[in-house]
Amino acid sequence: MFMSQRNEEDRKWKLDNGGFGRSLPFKDRINLQTCSIKIKLNTMVADMGFNIKAGSSSYLEKHPERRTTILENSYIVGMTLAAGIGGLLFGYDTGVISGALLYIKEDFRAVNNSSFLQELIGGMALAGAIFGASIGGLVNDALGRKTATIIADILFIVGSAIMAAAPNPYVIIFARFLVGLGIGAASVTAPLYIAELSPSEIRGGLVSANNLMITFGQFLSFVINYGLTRVNGTWRWMLGVAGLPAVIQFVFMIFLPESPRWLYLKNKKEESIRVLSKIYSSPRLEDEIEILESHMEKESASMVKVKYSDVFRLKEIRSAFIVGAGLQAFQQFAGISIVMYYSPTIIQKAGFKSNQAALFLSLIVSGMNAAGSILGIYMIDHVGRKKLALGSLSGVIVALAVLSASCYIMGHGHVNSSTLAWLAIFGLALYIAFFAPGMGPVPWAINSEIYPEEYRGICGGMSATVNWICSVIMSTCFLSVVDAIGLGESFMVLLAVCVIAFGFISIFMPETKGLTFEEVENIWKERAYGKDKNKESLAEQASSSN
């Protein structure tokens, strides 16, 4: 009798509270009831003819007191930093191999005598990253952002341990592939996780914080390479130390929550609200729940089954993917990978023959890249994604003009001038100063927010795969191109690519600053089907239909 009465109470509770159970603690049940009541009141207000702005960018204009800042909520900052460790691992491992390879050649004669083995050791992580990024999108959608991060950490830890203990170069190559899988998965997962827990007004800055961790990881790799030069087993320490941050992130992620948007999409509403209540305070909390509920109802009605073919078959998804993948491709074809990987070689070719001078100047370049990323965190949510990308490319074009001119004169004018050498270094520094705040974070930020929820993982994975493929192309072909046509001419090619990228962004990339995920989704629908198709935000459409 008691159990049947209890079940009837649970049934009534769920009917009155949007399908949620009574397993929540008492405090959370009260908050949930309050949310449910306010959502119903909003619906009543909408029926009376008032325009509900929850879920639209004008919402915060009407309620500026509900805005938040990056440092205002320590919970958001903590989750961002924990997720950003994946970016640090990404940056560290892509930068450390250049120094480690010098000592691997000393320990293994086969590597010293074979350029092919050297290329395999250096490039196998990039090959693994291509597979990791493509698979990572599917893992994100199926198992969640948290689980995908933990899997990436396990790959990092196992791969780093195997590299540190490797008895021969072939084991190193295998371990590099494992680590590459982790790098690829992390490059997809960290931006998605951060974007989905971030309020719209600070989303760009928080996603850019992940880019800062990438550049800091690259800078750290240069510092560690320099600091471990006199330690026994140098290369083993260089490659093995990457496992330590992965262990730290693994422990953090066990206690951190899943993405609230992913939880809600998977109908785990109670867990989602627990997370959202730590990010938003009332009354904005209720408004965010209303947006998610409207989105959930929409997706349930359409019963979307995500397939790779949809990315190219559906006009709105295809338009978004062209912009996202195009930004990732232009990020690499603008030359950032070769500047970071081969900066010592470029500096030597520019006239500085000393190894010590080249390494020191490369360390400065890497430090500028990290400093520029800090500036990008501020600018991306104040200036906007599109303006920041265009301004960044404008400076990069000027820098490449300086680099190409100075290197061309030295290469063809037979002028061995220290002035021209310093002018080339100035061009290199100018390139980093403009690239780092803009074209560094913008492609990752855009790809974390332009796709609908159900396609965000798969499209993010595909666009990250494009990035890694382009990185492989640039890093393996650049020096050969330099040998074939000259350093100055090679920079001219990059300059031409950047001009094309400027036009691409001007024409195709929308501004997403301050927009909700639902409003960004409507941009692509309007482009695909016309402006009359989606004039209202998702929450407004749900309200007007009740």
PDB file of C-alpha atoms in Angstrom, residues 300-431:
ATOM      1  CA  SER A 300      13.047  14.628 -29.881  1.00  0.00           C
ATOM      2  CA  ALA A 301      10.422  15.583 -32.442  1.00  0.00           C
ATOM      3  CA  SER A 302      12.847  15.340 -35.344  1.00  0.00           C
ATOM      4  CA  MET A 303      14.484  12.111 -34.035  1.00  0.00           C
ATOM      5  CA  VAL A 304      17.833  13.007 -35.600  1.00  0.00           C
ATOM      6  CA  LYS A 305      20.247  10.136 -36.225  1.00  0.00           C
ATOM      7  CA  VAL A 306      23.684  11.598 -36.809  1.00  0.00           C
ATOM      8  CA  LYS A 307      25.584  10.309 -39.837  1.00  0.00           C
ATOM      9  CA  TYR A 308      28.756  11.468 -41.555  1.00  0.00           C
ATOM     10  CA  SER A 309      26.821  11.879 -44.809  1.00  0.00           C
ATOM     11  CA  ASP A 310      24.539  14.456 -43.130  1.00  0.00           C
ATOM     12  CA  VAL A 311      27.465  16.868 -42.897  1.00  0.00           C
ATOM     13  CA  PHE A 312      27.508  17.113 -46.684  1.00  0.00           C
ATOM     14  CA  ARG A 313      23.816  16.355 -47.390  1.00  0.00           C
ATOM     15  CA  LEU A 314      22.138  18.902 -45.103  1.00  0.00           C
ATOM     16  CA  LYS A 315      22.632  22.445 -46.391  1.00  0.00           C
ATOM     17  CA  GLU A 316      22.881  24.150 -43.005  1.00  0.00           C
ATOM     18  CA  ILE A 317      25.381  21.610 -41.622  1.00  0.00           C
ATOM     19  CA  ARG A 318      27.412  21.714 -44.833  1.00  0.00           C
ATOM     20  CA  SER A 319      27.614  25.523 -44.728  1.00  0.00           C
ATOM     21  CA  ALA A 320      28.790  25.471 -41.122  1.00  0.00           C
ATOM     22  CA  PHE A 321      31.343  22.737 -41.796  1.00  0.00           C
ATOM     23  CA  ILE A 322      32.802  24.574 -44.812  1.00  0.00           C
ATOM     24  CA  VAL A 323      33.460  27.597 -42.600  1.00  0.00           C
ATOM     25  CA  GLY A 324      34.783  25.534 -39.669  1.00  0.00           C
ATOM     26  CA  ALA A 325      37.036  23.291 -41.754  1.00  0.00           C
ATOM     27  CA  GLY A 326      38.121  26.228 -43.903  1.00  0.00           C
ATOM     28  CA  LEU A 327      39.285  28.145 -40.827  1.00  0.00           C
ATOM     29  CA  GLN A 328      41.232  25.108 -39.593  1.00  0.00           C
ATOM     30  CA  ALA A 329      42.876  24.662 -43.003  1.00  0.00           C
ATOM     31  CA  PHE A 330      43.810  28.332 -43.324  1.00  0.00           C
ATOM     32  CA  GLN A 331      45.215  28.329 -39.779  1.00  0.00           C
ATOM     33  CA  GLN A 332      47.789  25.764 -40.882  1.00  0.00           C
ATOM     34  CA  PHE A 333      48.321  26.983 -44.463  1.00  0.00           C
ATOM     35  CA  ALA A 334      49.078  30.432 -43.039  1.00  0.00           C
ATOM     36  CA  GLY A 335      52.281  28.806 -41.769  1.00  0.00           C
ATOM     37  CA  ILE A 336      52.000  28.615 -37.970  1.00  0.00           C
ATOM     38  CA  SER A 337      53.171  24.984 -37.743  1.00  0.00           C
ATOM     39  CA  ILE A 338      56.334  25.602 -39.731  1.00  0.00           C
ATOM     40  CA  VAL A 339      57.084  28.764 -37.778  1.00  0.00           C
ATOM     41  CA  MET A 340      56.838  26.818 -34.501  1.00  0.00           C
ATOM     42  CA  TYR A 341      58.493  23.570 -35.648  1.00  0.00           C
ATOM     43  CA  TYR A 342      61.239  25.079 -37.767  1.00  0.00           C
ATOM     44  CA  SER A 343      61.863  28.481 -36.203  1.00  0.00           C
ATOM     45  CA  PRO A 344      65.521  27.584 -35.390  1.00  0.00           C
ATOM     46  CA  THR A 345      66.072  26.504 -39.002  1.00  0.00           C
ATOM     47  CA  ILE A 346      64.308  29.603 -40.355  1.00  0.00           C
ATOM     48  CA  ILE A 347      66.408  31.831 -38.090  1.00  0.00           C
ATOM     49  CA  GLN A 348      69.611  30.137 -39.265  1.00  0.00           C
ATOM     50  CA  LYS A 349      68.585  30.475 -42.906  1.00  0.00           C
ATOM     51  CA  ALA A 350      67.900  34.159 -42.220  1.00  0.00           C
ATOM     52  CA  GLY A 351      71.554  34.666 -41.304  1.00  0.00           C
ATOM     53  CA  PHE A 352      72.034  33.595 -37.656  1.00  0.00           C
ATOM     54  CA  LYS A 353      74.316  30.550 -37.972  1.00  0.00           C
ATOM     55  CA  SER A 354      74.920  29.867 -34.262  1.00  0.00           C
ATOM     56  CA  ASN A 355      72.836  27.014 -32.775  1.00  0.00           C
ATOM     57  CA  GLN A 356      72.706  28.783 -29.422  1.00  0.00           C
ATOM     58  CA  ALA A 357      71.448  32.032 -30.966  1.00  0.00           C
ATOM     59  CA  ALA A 358      68.857  30.187 -33.047  1.00  0.00           C
ATOM     60  CA  LEU A 359      67.524  28.263 -30.032  1.00  0.00           C
ATOM     61  CA  PHE A 360      67.432  31.383 -27.864  1.00  0.00           C
ATOM     62  CA  LEU A 361      65.537  33.405 -30.490  1.00  0.00           C
ATOM     63  CA  SER A 362      63.163  30.448 -30.996  1.00  0.00           C
ATOM     64  CA  LEU A 363      62.444  30.475 -27.271  1.00  0.00           C
ATOM     65  CA  ILE A 364      61.515  34.161 -27.547  1.00  0.00           C
ATOM     66  CA  VAL A 365      59.230  33.404 -30.502  1.00  0.00           C
ATOM     67  CA  SER A 366      57.482  30.664 -28.501  1.00  0.00           C
ATOM     68  CA  GLY A 367      57.114  32.997 -25.517  1.00  0.00           C
ATOM     69  CA  MET A 368      55.531  35.658 -27.738  1.00  0.00           C
ATOM     70  CA  ASN A 369      53.079  33.047 -29.011  1.00  0.00           C
ATOM     71  CA  ALA A 370      51.971  32.288 -25.449  1.00  0.00           C
ATOM     72  CA  ALA A 371      51.740  36.001 -24.555  1.00  0.00           C
ATOM     73  CA  GLY A 372      49.663  36.700 -27.664  1.00  0.00           C
ATOM     74  CA  SER A 373      47.239  33.957 -26.651  1.00  0.00           C
ATOM     75  CA  ILE A 374      46.605  35.781 -23.360  1.00  0.00           C
ATOM     76  CA  LEU A 375      45.663  38.895 -25.330  1.00  0.00           C
ATOM     77  CA  GLY A 376      43.341  36.772 -27.464  1.00  0.00           C
ATOM     78  CA  ILE A 377      41.379  35.639 -24.385  1.00  0.00           C
ATOM     79  CA  TYR A 378      40.386  39.262 -23.766  1.00  0.00           C
ATOM     80  CA  MET A 379      39.876  40.345 -27.363  1.00  0.00           C
ATOM     81  CA  ILE A 380      37.763  37.476 -28.697  1.00  0.00           C
ATOM     82  CA  ASP A 381      34.685  38.380 -26.613  1.00  0.00           C
ATOM     83  CA  HIS A 382      35.223  42.157 -26.840  1.00  0.00           C
ATOM     84  CA  VAL A 383      36.273  42.660 -30.457  1.00  0.00           C
ATOM     85  CA  GLY A 384      34.443  39.632 -31.883  1.00  0.00           C
ATOM     86  CA  ARG A 385      35.619  36.521 -33.714  1.00  0.00           C
ATOM     87  CA  LYS A 386      35.400  37.858 -37.269  1.00  0.00           C
ATOM     88  CA  LYS A 387      37.032  41.243 -36.652  1.00  0.00           C
ATOM     89  CA  LEU A 388      39.771  39.596 -34.607  1.00  0.00           C
ATOM     90  CA  ALA A 389      40.505  37.037 -37.355  1.00  0.00           C
ATOM     91  CA  LEU A 390      40.586  39.711 -40.080  1.00  0.00           C
ATOM     92  CA  GLY A 391      42.791  42.007 -38.011  1.00  0.00           C
ATOM     93  CA  SER A 392      45.086  39.097 -37.224  1.00  0.00           C
ATOM     94  CA  LEU A 393      45.431  38.155 -40.899  1.00  0.00           C
ATOM     95  CA  SER A 394      46.089  41.790 -41.870  1.00  0.00           C
ATOM     96  CA  GLY A 395      49.098  41.883 -39.551  1.00  0.00           C
ATOM     97  CA  VAL A 396      50.258  38.440 -40.689  1.00  0.00           C
ATOM     98  CA  ILE A 397      50.168  39.607 -44.327  1.00  0.00           C
ATOM     99  CA  VAL A 398      52.379  42.613 -43.471  1.00  0.00           C
ATOM    100  CA  ALA A 399      54.745  40.371 -41.482  1.00  0.00           C
ATOM    101  CA  LEU A 400      55.058  37.874 -44.336  1.00  0.00           C
ATOM    102  CA  ALA A 401      55.751  40.746 -46.739  1.00  0.00           C
ATOM    103  CA  VAL A 402      58.653  41.833 -44.506  1.00  0.00           C
ATOM    104  CA  LEU A 403      59.907  38.243 -44.133  1.00  0.00           C
ATOM    105  CA  SER A 404      59.683  37.396 -47.828  1.00  0.00           C
ATOM    106  CA  ALA A 405      61.329  40.647 -48.949  1.00  0.00           C
ATOM    107  CA  SER A 406      64.266  40.431 -46.529  1.00  0.00           C
ATOM    108  CA  CYS A 407      64.871  36.703 -47.188  1.00  0.00           C
ATOM    109  CA  TYR A 408      64.514  37.175 -50.962  1.00  0.00           C
ATOM    110  CA  ILE A 409      67.113  39.951 -51.031  1.00  0.00           C
ATOM    111  CA  MET A 410      69.539  37.897 -48.937  1.00  0.00           C
ATOM    112  CA  GLY A 411      68.974  34.855 -51.120  1.00  0.00           C
ATOM    113  CA  HIS A 412      69.128  36.519 -54.530  1.00  0.00           C
ATOM    114  CA  GLY A 413      70.885  39.812 -53.985  1.00  0.00           C
ATOM    115  CA  HIS A 414      73.920  38.130 -52.400  1.00  0.00           C
ATOM    116  CA  VAL A 415      73.691  40.592 -49.563  1.00  0.00           C
ATOM    117  CA  ASN A 416      75.043  39.249 -46.273  1.00  0.00           C
ATOM    118  CA  SER A 417      73.704  42.077 -44.139  1.00  0.00           C
ATOM    119  CA  SER A 418      73.044  41.879 -40.409  1.00  0.00           C
ATOM    120  CA  THR A 419      70.409  44.571 -40.952  1.00  0.00           C
ATOM    121  CA  LEU A 420      68.462  42.288 -43.299  1.00  0.00           C
ATOM    122  CA  ALA A 421      68.886  39.364 -40.895  1.00  0.00           C
ATOM    123  CA  TRP A 422      67.427  41.403 -38.057  1.00  0.00           C
ATOM    124  CA  LEU A 423      64.656  42.598 -40.398  1.00  0.00           C
ATOM    125  CA  ALA A 424      63.771  38.943 -41.029  1.00  0.00           C
ATOM    126  CA  ILE A 425      63.683  38.291 -37.273  1.00  0.00           C
ATOM    127  CA  PHE A 426      61.456  41.349 -36.865  1.00  0.00           C
ATOM    128  CA  GLY A 427      59.112  39.926 -39.515  1.00  0.00           C
ATOM    129  CA  LEU A 428      59.026  36.582 -37.687  1.00  0.00           C
ATOM    130  CA  ALA A 429      58.223  38.307 -34.378  1.00  0.00           C
ATOM    131  CA  LEU A 430      55.556  40.452 -36.072  1.00  0.00           C
ATOM    132  CA  TYR A 431      54.006  37.317 -37.553  1.00  0.00           C
TER     133      TYR A 431
END
